[in-house]
XYZ file of C-alpha atoms in Angstrom:
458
model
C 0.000 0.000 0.000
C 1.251 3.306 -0.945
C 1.870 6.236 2.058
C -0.632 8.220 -0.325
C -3.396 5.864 0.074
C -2.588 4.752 3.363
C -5.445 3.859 5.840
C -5.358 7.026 8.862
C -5.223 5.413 11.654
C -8.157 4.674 14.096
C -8.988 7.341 16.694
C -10.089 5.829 20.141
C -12.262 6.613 23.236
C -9.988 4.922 25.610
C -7.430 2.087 26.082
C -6.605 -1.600 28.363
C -5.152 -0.108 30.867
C -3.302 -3.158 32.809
C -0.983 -3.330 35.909
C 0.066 -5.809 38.572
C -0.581 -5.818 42.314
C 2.897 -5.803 43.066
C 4.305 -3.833 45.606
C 3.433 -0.084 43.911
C 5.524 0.705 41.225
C 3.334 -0.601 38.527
C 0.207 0.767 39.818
C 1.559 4.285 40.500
C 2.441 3.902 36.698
C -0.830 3.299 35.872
C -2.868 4.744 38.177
C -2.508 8.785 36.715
C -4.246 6.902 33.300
C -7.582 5.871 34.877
C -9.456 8.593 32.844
C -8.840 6.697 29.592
C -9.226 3.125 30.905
C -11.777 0.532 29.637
C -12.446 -2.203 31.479
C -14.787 -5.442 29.802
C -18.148 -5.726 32.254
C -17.381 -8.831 33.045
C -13.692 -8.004 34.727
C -14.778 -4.817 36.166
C -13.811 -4.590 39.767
C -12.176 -1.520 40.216
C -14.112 1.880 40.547
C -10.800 3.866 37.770
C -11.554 0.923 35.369
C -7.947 -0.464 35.398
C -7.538 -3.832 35.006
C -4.714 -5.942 37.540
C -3.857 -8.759 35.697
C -3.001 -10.865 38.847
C -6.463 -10.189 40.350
C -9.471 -9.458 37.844
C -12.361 -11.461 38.087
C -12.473 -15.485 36.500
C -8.587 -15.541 36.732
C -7.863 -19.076 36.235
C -6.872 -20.709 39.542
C -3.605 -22.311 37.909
C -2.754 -18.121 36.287
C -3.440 -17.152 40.558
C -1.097 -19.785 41.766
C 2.124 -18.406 39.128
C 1.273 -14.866 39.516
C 1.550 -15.211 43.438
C 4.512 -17.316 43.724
C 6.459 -14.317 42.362
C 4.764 -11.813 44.488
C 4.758 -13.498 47.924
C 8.722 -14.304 46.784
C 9.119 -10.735 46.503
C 7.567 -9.344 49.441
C 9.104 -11.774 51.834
C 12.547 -11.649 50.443
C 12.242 -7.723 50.453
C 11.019 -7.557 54.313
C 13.948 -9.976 55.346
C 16.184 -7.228 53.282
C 17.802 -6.085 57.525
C 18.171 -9.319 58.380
C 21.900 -9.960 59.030
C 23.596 -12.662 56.919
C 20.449 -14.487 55.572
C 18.456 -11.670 54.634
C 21.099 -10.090 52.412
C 22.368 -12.889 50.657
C 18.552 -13.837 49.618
C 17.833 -10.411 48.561
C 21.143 -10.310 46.665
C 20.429 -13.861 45.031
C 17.060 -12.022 43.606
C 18.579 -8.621 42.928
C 21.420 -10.508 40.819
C 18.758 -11.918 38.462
C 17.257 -8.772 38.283
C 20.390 -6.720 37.532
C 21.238 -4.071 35.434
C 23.969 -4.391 33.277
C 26.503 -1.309 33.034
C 25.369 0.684 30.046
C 29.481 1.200 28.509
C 31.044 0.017 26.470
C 27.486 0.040 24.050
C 26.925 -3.505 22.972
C 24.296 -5.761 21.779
C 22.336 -6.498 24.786
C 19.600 -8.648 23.107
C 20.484 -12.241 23.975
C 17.687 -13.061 26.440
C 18.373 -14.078 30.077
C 17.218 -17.032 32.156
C 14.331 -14.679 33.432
C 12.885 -14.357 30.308
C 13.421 -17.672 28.574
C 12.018 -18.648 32.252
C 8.477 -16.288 31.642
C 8.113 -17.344 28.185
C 8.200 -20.774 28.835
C 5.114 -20.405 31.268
C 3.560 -18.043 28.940
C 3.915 -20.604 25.872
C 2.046 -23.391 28.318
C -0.982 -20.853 28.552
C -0.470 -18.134 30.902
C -2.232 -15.530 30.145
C -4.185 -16.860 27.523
C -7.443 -16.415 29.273
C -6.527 -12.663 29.507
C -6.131 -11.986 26.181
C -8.965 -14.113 24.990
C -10.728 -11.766 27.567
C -9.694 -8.687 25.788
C -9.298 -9.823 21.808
C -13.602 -9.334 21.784
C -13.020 -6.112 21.357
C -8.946 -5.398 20.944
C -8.418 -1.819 22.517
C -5.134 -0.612 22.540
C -3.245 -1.872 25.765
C -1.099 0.503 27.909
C 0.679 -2.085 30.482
C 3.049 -0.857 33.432
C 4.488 -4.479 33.534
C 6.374 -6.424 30.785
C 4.636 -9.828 31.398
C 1.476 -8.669 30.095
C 3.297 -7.238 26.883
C 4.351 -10.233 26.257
C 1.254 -11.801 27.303
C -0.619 -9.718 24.588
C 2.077 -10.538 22.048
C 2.651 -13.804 22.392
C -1.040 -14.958 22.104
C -1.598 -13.301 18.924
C -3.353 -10.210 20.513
C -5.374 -8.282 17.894
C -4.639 -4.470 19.121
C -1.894 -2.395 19.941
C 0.666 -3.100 22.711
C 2.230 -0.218 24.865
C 4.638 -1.018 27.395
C 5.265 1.901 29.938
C 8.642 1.572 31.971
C 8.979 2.432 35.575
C 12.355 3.067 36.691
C 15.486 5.677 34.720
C 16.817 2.381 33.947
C 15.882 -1.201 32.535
C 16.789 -4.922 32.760
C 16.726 -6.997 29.952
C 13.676 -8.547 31.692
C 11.790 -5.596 30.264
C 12.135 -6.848 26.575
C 10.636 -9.850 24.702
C 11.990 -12.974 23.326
C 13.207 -11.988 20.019
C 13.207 -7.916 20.322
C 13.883 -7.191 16.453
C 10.977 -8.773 15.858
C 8.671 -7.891 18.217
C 5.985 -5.423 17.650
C 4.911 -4.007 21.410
C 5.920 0.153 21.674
C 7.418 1.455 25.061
C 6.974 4.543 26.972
C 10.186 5.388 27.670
C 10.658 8.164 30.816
C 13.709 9.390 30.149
C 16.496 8.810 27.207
C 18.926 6.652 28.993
C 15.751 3.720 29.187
C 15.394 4.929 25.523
C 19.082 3.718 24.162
C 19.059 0.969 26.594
C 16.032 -0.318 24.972
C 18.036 0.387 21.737
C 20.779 -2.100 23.227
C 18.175 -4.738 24.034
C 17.048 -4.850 20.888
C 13.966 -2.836 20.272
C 13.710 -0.626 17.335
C 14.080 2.876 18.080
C 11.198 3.851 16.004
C 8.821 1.407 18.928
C 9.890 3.506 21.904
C 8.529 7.038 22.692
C 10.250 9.279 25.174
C 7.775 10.646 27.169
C 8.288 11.027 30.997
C 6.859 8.999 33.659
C 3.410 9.830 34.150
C 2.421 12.107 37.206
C -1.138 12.709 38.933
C -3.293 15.038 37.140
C -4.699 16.051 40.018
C -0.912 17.080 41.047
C -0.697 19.306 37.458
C -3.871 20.802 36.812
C -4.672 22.820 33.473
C -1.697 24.975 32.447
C 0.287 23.777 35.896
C -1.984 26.291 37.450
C -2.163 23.133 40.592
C 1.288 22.681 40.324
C 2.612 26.350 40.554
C 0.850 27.447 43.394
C 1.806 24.194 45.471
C 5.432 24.887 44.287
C 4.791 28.662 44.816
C 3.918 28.000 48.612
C 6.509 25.182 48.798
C 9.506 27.661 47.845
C 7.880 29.859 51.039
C 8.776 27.009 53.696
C 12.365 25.694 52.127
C 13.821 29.080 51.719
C 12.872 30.318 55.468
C 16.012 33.067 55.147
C 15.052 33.958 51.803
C 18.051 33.528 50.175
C 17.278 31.325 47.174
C 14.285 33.392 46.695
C 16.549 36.411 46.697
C 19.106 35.084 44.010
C 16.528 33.635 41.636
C 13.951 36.373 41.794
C 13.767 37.430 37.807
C 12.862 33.828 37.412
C 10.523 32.924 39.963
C 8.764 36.075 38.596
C 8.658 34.527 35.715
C 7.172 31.185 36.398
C 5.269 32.334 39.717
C 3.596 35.667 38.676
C 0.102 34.532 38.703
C 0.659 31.506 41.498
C 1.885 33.382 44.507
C 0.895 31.273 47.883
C -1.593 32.920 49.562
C 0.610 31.973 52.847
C -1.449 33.796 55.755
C -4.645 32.557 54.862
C -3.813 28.942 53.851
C -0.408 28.332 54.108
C 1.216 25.587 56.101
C 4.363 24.872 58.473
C 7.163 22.697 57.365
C 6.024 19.659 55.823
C 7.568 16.210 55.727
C 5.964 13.234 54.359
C 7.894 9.847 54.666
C 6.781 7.320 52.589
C 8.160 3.495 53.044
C 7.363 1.336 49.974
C 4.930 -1.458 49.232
C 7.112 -4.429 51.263
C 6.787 -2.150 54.277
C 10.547 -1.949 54.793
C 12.454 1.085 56.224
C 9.043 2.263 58.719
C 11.272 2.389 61.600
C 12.942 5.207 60.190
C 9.754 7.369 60.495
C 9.859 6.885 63.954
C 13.461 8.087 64.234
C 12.459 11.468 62.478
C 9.388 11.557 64.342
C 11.356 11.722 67.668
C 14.175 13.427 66.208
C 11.708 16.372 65.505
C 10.010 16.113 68.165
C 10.136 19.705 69.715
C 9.480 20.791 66.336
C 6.046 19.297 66.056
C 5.466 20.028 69.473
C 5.889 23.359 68.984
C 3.386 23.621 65.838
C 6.639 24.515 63.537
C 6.878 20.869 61.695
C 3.896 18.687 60.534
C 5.082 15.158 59.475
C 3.196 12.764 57.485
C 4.055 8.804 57.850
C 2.528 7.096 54.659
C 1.387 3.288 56.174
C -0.193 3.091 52.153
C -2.711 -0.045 52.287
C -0.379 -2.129 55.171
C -2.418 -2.594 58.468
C 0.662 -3.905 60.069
C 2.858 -0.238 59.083
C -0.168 1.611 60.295
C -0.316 0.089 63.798
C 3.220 0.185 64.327
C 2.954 3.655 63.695
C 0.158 4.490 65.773
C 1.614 2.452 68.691
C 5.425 4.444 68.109
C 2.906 7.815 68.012
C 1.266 7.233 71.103
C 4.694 5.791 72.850
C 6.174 9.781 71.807
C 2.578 11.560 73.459
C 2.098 12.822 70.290
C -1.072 11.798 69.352
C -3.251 14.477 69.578
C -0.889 17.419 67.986
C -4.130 18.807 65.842
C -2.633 16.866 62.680
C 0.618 17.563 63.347
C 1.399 14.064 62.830
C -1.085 12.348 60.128
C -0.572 8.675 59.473
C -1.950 7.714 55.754
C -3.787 4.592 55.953
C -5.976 3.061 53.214
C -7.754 -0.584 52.203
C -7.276 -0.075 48.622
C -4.422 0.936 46.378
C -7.047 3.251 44.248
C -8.224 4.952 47.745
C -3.985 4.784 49.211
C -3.041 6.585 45.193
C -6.089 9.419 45.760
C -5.098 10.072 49.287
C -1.275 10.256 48.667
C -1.662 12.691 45.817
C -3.706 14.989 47.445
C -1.751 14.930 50.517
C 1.830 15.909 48.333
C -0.351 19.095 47.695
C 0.936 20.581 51.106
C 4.098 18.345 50.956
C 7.816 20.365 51.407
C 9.758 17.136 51.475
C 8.941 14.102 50.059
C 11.317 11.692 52.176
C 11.620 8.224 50.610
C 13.976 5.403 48.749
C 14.245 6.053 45.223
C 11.026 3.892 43.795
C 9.666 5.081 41.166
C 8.220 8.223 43.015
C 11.925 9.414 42.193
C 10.005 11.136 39.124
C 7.868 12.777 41.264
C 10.716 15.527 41.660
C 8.527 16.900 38.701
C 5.756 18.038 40.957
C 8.655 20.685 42.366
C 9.186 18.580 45.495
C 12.343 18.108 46.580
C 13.166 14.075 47.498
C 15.300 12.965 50.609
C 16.747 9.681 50.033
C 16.420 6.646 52.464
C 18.754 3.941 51.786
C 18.268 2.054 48.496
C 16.626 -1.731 48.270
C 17.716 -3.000 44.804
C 19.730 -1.874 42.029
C 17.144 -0.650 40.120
C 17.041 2.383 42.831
C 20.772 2.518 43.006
C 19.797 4.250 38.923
C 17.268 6.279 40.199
C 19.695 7.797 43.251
C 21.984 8.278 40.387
C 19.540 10.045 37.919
C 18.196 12.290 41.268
C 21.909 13.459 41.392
C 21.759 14.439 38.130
C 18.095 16.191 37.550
C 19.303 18.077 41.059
C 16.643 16.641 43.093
C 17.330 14.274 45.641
C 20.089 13.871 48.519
C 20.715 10.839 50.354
C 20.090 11.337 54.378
C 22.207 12.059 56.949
C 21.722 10.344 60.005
C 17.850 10.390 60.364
C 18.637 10.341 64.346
C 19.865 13.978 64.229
C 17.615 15.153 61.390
C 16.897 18.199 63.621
C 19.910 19.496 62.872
C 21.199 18.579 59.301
C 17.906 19.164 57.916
C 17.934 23.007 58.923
C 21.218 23.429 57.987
C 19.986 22.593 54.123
C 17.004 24.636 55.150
C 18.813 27.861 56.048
C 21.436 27.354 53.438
C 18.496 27.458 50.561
C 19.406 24.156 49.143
C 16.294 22.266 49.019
C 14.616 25.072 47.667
C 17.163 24.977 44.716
C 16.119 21.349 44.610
C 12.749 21.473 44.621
C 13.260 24.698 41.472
C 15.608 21.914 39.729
C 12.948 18.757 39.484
C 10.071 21.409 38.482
C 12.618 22.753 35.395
C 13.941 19.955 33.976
C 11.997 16.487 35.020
C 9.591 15.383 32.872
C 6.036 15.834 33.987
C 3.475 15.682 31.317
C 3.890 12.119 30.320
C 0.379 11.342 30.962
C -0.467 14.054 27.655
C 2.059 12.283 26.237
C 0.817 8.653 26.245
C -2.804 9.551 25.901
C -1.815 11.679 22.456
C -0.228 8.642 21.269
C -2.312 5.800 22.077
C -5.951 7.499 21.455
C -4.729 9.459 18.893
C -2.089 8.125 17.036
C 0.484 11.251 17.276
C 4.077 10.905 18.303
C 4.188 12.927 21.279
C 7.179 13.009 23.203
C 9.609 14.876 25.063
C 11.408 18.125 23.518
C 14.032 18.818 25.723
C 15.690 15.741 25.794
C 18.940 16.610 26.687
C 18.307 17.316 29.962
C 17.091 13.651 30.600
């Protein structure tokens, strides 16, 4: 067929969107797309319409049983992570197969590991197959924040499109199919390192789409008006001396003109929200900040927010350590975040990194986050994957490992004073990517290759 008469491609109301229930990388990922998902009646459980392909309704029993042998393997191994001796040498057994190899010298990456030869020999004895059967009644494109299902969708002769968004600044080669030169599913790319990597797997370049990890709507709002004004009032609490504020003036002008924080009628004291991830590792360092800065809170000057997300076991630990401390009833100047579902824990969290200063957490995948203009304090790494995301925080500007979180009331107003985090929270908001949820919906409902400009900052 000649491009002249070529047929324009179709123009659709809304996509698959599919994730796992698996920790909360992948449904962060997918969560900010819930406005174009589609969900079949018959597997609709969920009130945003996304489909987890580990848990939708009429899974087969023997798709259940493989999907949560890899889960419960990862949640255990990644609790026992402080364990001395055992703990670390399991963890390393199952970060090893996981790894990421160094990106120099550039070389063809596309020989498949054991991991995948591993997946695709389950996939080839049916798994999946009742998923896509599900979905090929009416083939939708599919936007999937985990690679399984892409290959899922392609292996089982899938009749739509396949979109494969990636969750970290970096990649394994578990990310990438069988035979990658042939293959025929598209990534979403967030930055250009996973871009060339992809390249060195294997994937043509003309399949992958730079365009940012996709943040919260709710977060942006239309023309960043959301954004700017949480950013505007941010700047207000991690400058206290006014000294960044005082440098940078022509440009804060520039982007703030129309957003400045209405600070005596709604503003807020220092806020810190600490966020452990979805194994529930790391929660006793909360509690160290939480005494740490405890005069602080006392005094009204600090609010600190520990995120328990949707474990009951984080949440009572942390309302146990609360009440231990006598600071339970400090008028919300502690707030534990508790929820039963990931869709209400995702709605909750986003609203409450409206009146966030300092988002303090490992490098997950809310590393991108820095995009939102909120400055990230890094708690130790669990994985290499995050050891690339500390790395690519370093380089946006926009994360900085902790010091000792015992004497947090001291190094922490040291960066205060000195303006730094306040340069740090300006750095993620100019050059992170933050409209990648445009980006994905242009291309998959509309067919237009929307992607990053600036992509040498990435």
């Amino acid at each position: 067929m000649s491009i002249k008469n070529k047929k324009p491609r179709q123009i659709y109301d809304g996509a698959y969107i599919i994730t796992v229930d698996m920790g909360y990388g992948h449904q962060r990922a997918s969560y900010p797309l819930k406005d174009i998902a589609i969900c079949p009646p018959e597997m609709d459980m969920a009130e945003n319409k996304i489909i987890t392909a580990n848990n939708y309704p009429g899974i087969p029993k023997a798709d259940r049983r493989r999907w949560e042998g890899g889960r419960s393997i990862y949640e255990t191994v990644s609790r026992m992570f402080k364990l001395p001796f055992i703990g670390k040498i399991l963890f390393g057994i199952m970060d090893y197969i996981q790894r990421i190899e160094p990106f120099y010298p550039r070389r063809d990456l596309s020989r498949a590991t054991s991991q995948v030869r591993q997946q695709y020999s389950m996939i080839h004895r049916g798994w999946g197959k009742d998923l896509i059967n599900r979905l090929n009644k009416k083939p939708l494109p599919i936007v999937t924040s985990f690679f399984t299902i892409a290959f899922f969708a392609e292996e089982h002769d899938y009749e739509g499109e396949i979109y494969c968004l990636c969750t970290d600044t970096d990649i394994s080669r578990a990310w990438v199919p069988m035979n990658p030169k042939e293959s025929r599913i598209k990534y979403f790319a967030p930055n250009k390192r996973v871009k060339d990597r992809l390249i060195l797997y294997g994937i043509n370049k003309n399949n992958i789409f730079v365009t940012g990890f996709p943040l919260p709507k709710e977060n942006l709002g239309t023309n960043l008006k959301i954004l700017k004004k949480s950013l505007s009032c941010r700047l207000d609490n991690l400058d206290p001396g006014g000294k960044y504020r005082q440098k940078y003036k022509k440009t804060l002008d520039h982007y703030f003109k129309d957003s400045q924080c209405a600070r005596y009628k709604n503003g807020h004291s220092l806020t810190i929200t600490f966020a452990v991830g979805g194994a529930g590792a790391q929660r006793d360092i909360g509690i160290t900040i939480l005494d740490s800065l405890h005069d602080y809170i006392d005094k009204g000057l600090v609010r600190l927010n520990l995120v328990a997300g949707v474990r009951n076991d984080v949440f009572k630990y942390y309302e146990d350590e609360v009440k231990k401390l006598h600071l339970d009833t400090h008028n919300g100047h502690v707030h534990i975040l508790y929820a039963e579902t990931k869709d209400e824990y995702f709605k909750k969290f986003n609203e409450l990194l409206l009146t966030t200063d300092i988002l303090w957490t490992k490098p997950s995948e809310l590393s991108f986050y820095v995009g939102l203009g909120i400055p990230i304090i890094m708690a130790p790494t669990i994985g290499s994957q995050e050891e690339f995301n500390k790395a690519w925080l370093h380089q946006i500007g926009s994360g900085f490992e902790q010091e000792n979180p015992k004497y947090t009331n001291e190094w922490l107003f040291d960066w205060l004073h000195s303006g730094w985090l306040a340069r740090a929270a300006m750095e993620g908001f100019l050059d992170a990517p933050r409209n990648g949820v445009y980006h994905i919906e242009d291309i998959v409902l509309r067919g237009k290759r929307s992607e990053i400009e600036d992509l040498h900052f990435l």
